[in-house]
Coordinates of C-alpha atoms in Angstrom, one line a residue:
X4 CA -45.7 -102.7 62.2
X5 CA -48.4 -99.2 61.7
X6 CA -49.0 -98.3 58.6
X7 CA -46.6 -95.4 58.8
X8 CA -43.7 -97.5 59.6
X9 CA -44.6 -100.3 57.1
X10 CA -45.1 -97.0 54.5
X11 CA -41.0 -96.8 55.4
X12 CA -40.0 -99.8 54.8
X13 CA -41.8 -100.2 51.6
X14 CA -39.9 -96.8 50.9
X15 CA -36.4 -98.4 51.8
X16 CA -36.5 -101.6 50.4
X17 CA -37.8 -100.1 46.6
X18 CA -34.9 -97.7 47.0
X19 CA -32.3 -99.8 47.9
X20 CA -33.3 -102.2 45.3
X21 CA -33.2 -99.4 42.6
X22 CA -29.5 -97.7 44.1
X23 CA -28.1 -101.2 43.8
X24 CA -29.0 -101.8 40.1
X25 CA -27.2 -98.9 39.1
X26 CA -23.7 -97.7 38.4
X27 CA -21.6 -97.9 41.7
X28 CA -18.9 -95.2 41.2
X29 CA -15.7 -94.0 43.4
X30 CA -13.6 -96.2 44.6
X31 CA -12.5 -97.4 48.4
X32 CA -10.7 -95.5 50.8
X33 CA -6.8 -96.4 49.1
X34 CA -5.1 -94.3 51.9
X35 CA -6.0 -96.5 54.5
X36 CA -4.8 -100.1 53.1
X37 CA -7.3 -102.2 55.3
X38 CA -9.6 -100.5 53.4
X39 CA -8.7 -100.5 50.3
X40 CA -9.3 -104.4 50.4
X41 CA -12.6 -103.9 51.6
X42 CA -15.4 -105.2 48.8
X43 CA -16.6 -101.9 47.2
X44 CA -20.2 -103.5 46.4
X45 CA -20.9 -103.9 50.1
X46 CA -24.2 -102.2 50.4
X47 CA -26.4 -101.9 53.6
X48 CA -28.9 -100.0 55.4
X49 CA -30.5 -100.1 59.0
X50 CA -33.3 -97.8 60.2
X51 CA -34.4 -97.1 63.7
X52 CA -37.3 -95.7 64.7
X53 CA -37.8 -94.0 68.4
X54 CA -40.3 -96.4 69.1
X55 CA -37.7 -98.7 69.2
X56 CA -38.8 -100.4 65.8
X57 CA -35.7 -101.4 63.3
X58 CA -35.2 -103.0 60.3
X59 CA -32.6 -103.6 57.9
X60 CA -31.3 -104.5 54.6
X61 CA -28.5 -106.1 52.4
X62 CA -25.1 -105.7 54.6
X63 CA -27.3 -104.1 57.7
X64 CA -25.6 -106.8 59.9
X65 CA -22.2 -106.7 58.7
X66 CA -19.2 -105.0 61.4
X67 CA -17.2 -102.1 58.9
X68 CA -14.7 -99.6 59.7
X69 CA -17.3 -96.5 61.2
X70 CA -13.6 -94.0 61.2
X71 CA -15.0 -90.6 61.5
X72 CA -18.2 -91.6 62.3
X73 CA -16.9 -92.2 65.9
X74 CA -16.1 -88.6 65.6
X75 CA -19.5 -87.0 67.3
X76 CA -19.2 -89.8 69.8
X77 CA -15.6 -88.7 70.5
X78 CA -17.2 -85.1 71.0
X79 CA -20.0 -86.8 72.8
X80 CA -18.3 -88.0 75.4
X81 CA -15.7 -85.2 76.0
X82 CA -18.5 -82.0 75.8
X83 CA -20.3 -84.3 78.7
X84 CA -17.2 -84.1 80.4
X85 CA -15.7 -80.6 80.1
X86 CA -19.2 -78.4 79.1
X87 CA -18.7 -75.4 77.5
X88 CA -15.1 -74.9 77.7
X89 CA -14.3 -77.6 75.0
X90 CA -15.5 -74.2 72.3
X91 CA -12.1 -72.4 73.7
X92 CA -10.1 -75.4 71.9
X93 CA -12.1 -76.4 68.8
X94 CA -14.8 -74.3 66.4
X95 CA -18.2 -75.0 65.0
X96 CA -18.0 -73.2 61.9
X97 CA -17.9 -75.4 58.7
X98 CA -14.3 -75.8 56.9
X99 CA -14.9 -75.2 53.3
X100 CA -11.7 -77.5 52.9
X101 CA -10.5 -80.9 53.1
X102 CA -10.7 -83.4 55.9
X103 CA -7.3 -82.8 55.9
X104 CA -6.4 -79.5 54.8
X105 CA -3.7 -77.7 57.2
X106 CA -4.6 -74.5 55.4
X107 CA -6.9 -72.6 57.9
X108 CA -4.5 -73.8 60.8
X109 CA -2.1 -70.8 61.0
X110 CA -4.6 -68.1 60.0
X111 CA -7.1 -69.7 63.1
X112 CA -4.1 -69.7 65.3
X113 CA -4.3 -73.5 65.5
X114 CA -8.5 -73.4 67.0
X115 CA -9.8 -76.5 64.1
X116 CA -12.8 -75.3 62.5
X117 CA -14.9 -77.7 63.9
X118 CA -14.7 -81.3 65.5
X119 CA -15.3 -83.2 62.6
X120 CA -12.5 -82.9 60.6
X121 CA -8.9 -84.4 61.7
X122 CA -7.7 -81.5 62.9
X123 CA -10.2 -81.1 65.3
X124 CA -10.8 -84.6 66.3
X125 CA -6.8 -84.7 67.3
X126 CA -7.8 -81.2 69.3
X127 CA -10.5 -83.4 70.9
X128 CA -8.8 -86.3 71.9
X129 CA -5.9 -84.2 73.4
X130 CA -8.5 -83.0 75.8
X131 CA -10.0 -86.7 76.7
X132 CA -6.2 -87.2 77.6
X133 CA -6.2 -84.8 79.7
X134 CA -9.2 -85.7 81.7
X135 CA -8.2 -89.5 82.3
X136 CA -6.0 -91.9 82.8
X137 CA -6.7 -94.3 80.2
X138 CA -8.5 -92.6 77.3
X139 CA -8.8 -95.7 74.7
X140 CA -10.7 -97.6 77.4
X141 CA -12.6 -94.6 78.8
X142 CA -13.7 -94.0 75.3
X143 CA -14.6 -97.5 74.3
X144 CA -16.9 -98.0 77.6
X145 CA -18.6 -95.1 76.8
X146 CA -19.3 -96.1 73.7
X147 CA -20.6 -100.1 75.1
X148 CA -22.6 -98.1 77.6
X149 CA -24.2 -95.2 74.7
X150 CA -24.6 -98.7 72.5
X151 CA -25.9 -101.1 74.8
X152 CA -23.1 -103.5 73.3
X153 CA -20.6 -104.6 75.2
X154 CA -19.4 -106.4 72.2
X155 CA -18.2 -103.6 70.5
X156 CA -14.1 -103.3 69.7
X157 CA -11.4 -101.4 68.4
X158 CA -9.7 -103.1 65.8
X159 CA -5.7 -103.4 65.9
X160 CA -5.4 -104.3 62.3
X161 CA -7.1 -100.7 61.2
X162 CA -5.4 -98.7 63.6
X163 CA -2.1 -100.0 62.7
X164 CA -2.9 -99.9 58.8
X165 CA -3.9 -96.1 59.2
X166 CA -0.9 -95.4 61.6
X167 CA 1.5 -96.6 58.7
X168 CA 0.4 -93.7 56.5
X169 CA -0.7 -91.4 58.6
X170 CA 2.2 -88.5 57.5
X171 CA -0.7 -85.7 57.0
X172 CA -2.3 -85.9 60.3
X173 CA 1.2 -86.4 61.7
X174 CA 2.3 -83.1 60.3
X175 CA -1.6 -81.7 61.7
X176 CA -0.5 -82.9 65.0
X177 CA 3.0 -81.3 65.2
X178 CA 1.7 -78.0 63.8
X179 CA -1.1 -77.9 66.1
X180 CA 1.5 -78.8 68.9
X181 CA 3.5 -75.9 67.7
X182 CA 0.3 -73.8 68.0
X183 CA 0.0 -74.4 71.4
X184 CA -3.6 -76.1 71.1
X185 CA -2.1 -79.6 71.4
X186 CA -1.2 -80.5 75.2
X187 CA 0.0 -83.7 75.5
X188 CA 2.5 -86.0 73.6
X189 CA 2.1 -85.6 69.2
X190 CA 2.8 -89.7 69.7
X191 CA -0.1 -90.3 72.1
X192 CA -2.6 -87.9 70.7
X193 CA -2.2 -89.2 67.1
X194 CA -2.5 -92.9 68.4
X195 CA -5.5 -92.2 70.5
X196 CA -6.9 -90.8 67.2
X197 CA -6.5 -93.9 64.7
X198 CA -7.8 -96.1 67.5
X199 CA -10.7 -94.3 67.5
X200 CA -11.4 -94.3 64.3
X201 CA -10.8 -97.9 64.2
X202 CA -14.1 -98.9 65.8
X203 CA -16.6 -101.5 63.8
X204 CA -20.1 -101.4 64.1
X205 CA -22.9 -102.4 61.5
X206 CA -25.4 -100.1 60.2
X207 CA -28.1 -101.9 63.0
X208 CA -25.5 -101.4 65.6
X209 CA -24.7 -97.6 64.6
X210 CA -28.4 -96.5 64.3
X211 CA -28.9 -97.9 68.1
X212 CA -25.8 -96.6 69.5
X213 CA -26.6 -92.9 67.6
X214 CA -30.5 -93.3 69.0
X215 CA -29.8 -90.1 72.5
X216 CA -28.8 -87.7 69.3
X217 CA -32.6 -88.6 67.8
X218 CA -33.5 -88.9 71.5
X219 CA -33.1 -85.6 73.2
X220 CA -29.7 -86.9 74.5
X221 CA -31.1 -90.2 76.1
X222 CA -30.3 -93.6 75.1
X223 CA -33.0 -95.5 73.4
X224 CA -32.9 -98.8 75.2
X225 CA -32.5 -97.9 78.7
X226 CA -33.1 -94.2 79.5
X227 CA -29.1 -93.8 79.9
X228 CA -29.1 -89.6 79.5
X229 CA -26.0 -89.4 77.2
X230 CA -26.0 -85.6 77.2
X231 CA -28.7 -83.1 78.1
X232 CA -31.1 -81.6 75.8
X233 CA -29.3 -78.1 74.7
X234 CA -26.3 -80.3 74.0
X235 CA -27.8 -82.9 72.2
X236 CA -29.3 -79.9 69.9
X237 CA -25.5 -78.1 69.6
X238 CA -24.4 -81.8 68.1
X239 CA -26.9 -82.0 65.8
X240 CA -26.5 -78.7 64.8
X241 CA -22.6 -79.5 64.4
X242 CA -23.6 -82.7 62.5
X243 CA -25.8 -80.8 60.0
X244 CA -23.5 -78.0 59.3
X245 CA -19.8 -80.2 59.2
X246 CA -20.7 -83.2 59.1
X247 CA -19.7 -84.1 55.5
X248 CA -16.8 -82.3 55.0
X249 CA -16.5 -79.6 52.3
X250 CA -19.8 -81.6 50.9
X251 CA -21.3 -80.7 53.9
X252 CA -23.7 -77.9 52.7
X253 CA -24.5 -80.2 49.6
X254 CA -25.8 -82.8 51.7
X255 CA -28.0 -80.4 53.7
X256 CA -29.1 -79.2 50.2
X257 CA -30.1 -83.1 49.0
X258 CA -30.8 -85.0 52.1
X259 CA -31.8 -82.0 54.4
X260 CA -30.3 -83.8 58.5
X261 CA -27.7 -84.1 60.2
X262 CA -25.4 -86.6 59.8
X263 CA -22.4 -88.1 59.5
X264 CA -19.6 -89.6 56.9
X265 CA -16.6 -91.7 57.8
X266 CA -14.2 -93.1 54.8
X267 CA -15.1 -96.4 55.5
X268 CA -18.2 -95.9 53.5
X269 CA -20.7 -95.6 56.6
X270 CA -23.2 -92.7 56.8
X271 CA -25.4 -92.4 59.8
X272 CA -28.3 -89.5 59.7
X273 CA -31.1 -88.4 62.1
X274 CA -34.1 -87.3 62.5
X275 CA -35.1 -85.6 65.8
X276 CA -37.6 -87.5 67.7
X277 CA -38.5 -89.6 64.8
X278 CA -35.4 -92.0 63.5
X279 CA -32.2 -92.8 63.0
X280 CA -30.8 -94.2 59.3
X281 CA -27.4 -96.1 58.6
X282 CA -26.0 -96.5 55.3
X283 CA -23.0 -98.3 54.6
X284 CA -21.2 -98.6 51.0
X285 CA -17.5 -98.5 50.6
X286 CA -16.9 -96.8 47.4
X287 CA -16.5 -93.2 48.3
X288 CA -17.0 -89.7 46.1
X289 CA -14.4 -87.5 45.9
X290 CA -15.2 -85.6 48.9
X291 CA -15.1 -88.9 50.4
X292 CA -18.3 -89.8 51.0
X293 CA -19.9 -92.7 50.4
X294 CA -21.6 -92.7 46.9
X295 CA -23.9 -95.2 47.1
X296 CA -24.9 -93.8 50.2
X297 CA -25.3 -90.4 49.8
X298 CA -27.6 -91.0 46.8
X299 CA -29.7 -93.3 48.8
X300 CA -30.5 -90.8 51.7
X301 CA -31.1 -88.3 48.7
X302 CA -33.6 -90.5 47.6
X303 CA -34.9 -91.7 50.6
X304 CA -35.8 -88.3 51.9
X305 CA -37.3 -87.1 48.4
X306 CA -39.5 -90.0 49.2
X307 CA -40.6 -89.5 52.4
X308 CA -40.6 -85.8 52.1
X309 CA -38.2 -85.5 55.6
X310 CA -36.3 -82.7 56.5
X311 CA -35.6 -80.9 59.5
X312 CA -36.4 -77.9 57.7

């Protein structure tokens, strides 16, 4: 390990013992019942340098929930696929709302903000139905072949357990539909969506398979160009902008890259050319980020004086 690198994980490790002394507030993602029964102290954190260099602490190595973390690789795989035509069906402004909200809908003429929240990732997966005949596995070997883990799965039990209260993107996916900016079937569209969502990884596993965004689009481990350089940049862009929501300019305030939240308390952030960092903690804020993680990429930037800026 160089000095630089070992500087980093001297960095980590101080931090991470500090954020987990303290006061863990929020609470798990209740909406979701899997998740719910998920333990809230779960703490990890992988990071993954371009030189191929990673290391881990606490939970690093345990499989969670990565929900709208699989989001950009959702977008990903279907901008590779369709170019610039995927902008005529979704946005790439920031929301200033909920994950959820149906509010801008009707005004927007059903175009989602952006790709990152739910009413843009159903917009996105109505379009990977149309482009092939099996989307779940076209979307899961994409993400074994991005990864490098063949291993990776959705999982039945989270899919199902979102599915059972999933009346709010339901009613996001009928009044899209009735928009005109949903194609296909409300039914498939919506299941597509929890499946994706479903996906475990753990924070090693999610820093590798996110290394083409810190990559200029190519995979880390073998070369495999995931997308090409301008849209690897419009990604990270989206990522830095949208990526948390309506917290989304307060974490390019604190942390200062772009990243990505799901609810199942994962956070995965980059830094072009340089790294990629995972964070997983299951107790979310109430913008539904992960707390403990948010505060530790605050932290962990302040240290290392990282920014994209």
């Amino acid at each position: 390990m160089i000095s630089k690198e070992k500087e980093y994980f001297e960095i980590i490790n101080n931090i991470y013992l500090k954020v987990i002394e303290e006061e863990n507030l929020g609470e798990t993602a209740n909406y979701i019942p899997e998740l719910s029964k998920i333990d809230g102290e779960k703490f990890g954190v992988s990071l993954l340098f371009t030189d191929q260099l990673q290391f881990g602490f606490g939970d690093c190595e345990e499989k969670f929930s990565i929900q709208s973390i699989s989001k950009v690789l959702l977008l990903a795989l279907v901008y590779r696929e369709t170019g610039e035509k995927i902008w005529e069906r979704v946005d790439v402004e920031p929301s200033g709302t909920p994950f959820n909200s149906l509010l801008q809908l009707e005004t927007d003429k059903g175009i989602p903000r952006n790709p990152f929240i739910n009413s843009g990732a159903l917009v996105v997966c109505d379009i990977l139905i149309g482009i092939c005949d099996n989307p779940k596995a076209y979307f899961l070997n994409f993400i074994k072949k991005v990864s490098g883990n063949y291993s990776i799965q959705y999982s039945d039990k989270i899919a199902k357990s979102e599915f059972s209260t999933a009346y709010r993107n339901t009613a996001l996916t009928n009044f899209i539909k009735s928009l005109g900016n949903i194609h296909n079937s409300p039914e498939d569209v919506l299941d597509l969506y929890v499946y994706i969502c479903s996906i475990e990884m753990s924070c090693m596993e999610l820093s590798k398979t996110f290394s083409f965004l810190a990559n200029k689009g190519k995979n880390l481990f073998d070369d495999y160009q995931v997308l090409n350089i301008s849209q690897t940049k419009r990604i990270n862009a989206i990522m830095q902008t949208c990526g948390f929501y309506d917290e989304s300019g307060e974490f390019a305030f604190r942390v200062g890259l772009p990243g990505k939240s799901g609810v199942g308390g994962g956070i995965v952030a980059i830094m072009p050319k340089y790294y990629i960092v995972s964070v997983w903690s299951p107790k979310l804020n109430l913008k539904g980020n992960s707390y403990r993680g948010m505060k530790f990429l605050e932290e962990f930037t302040t240290a290392t004086e990282d920014s994209i800026f």
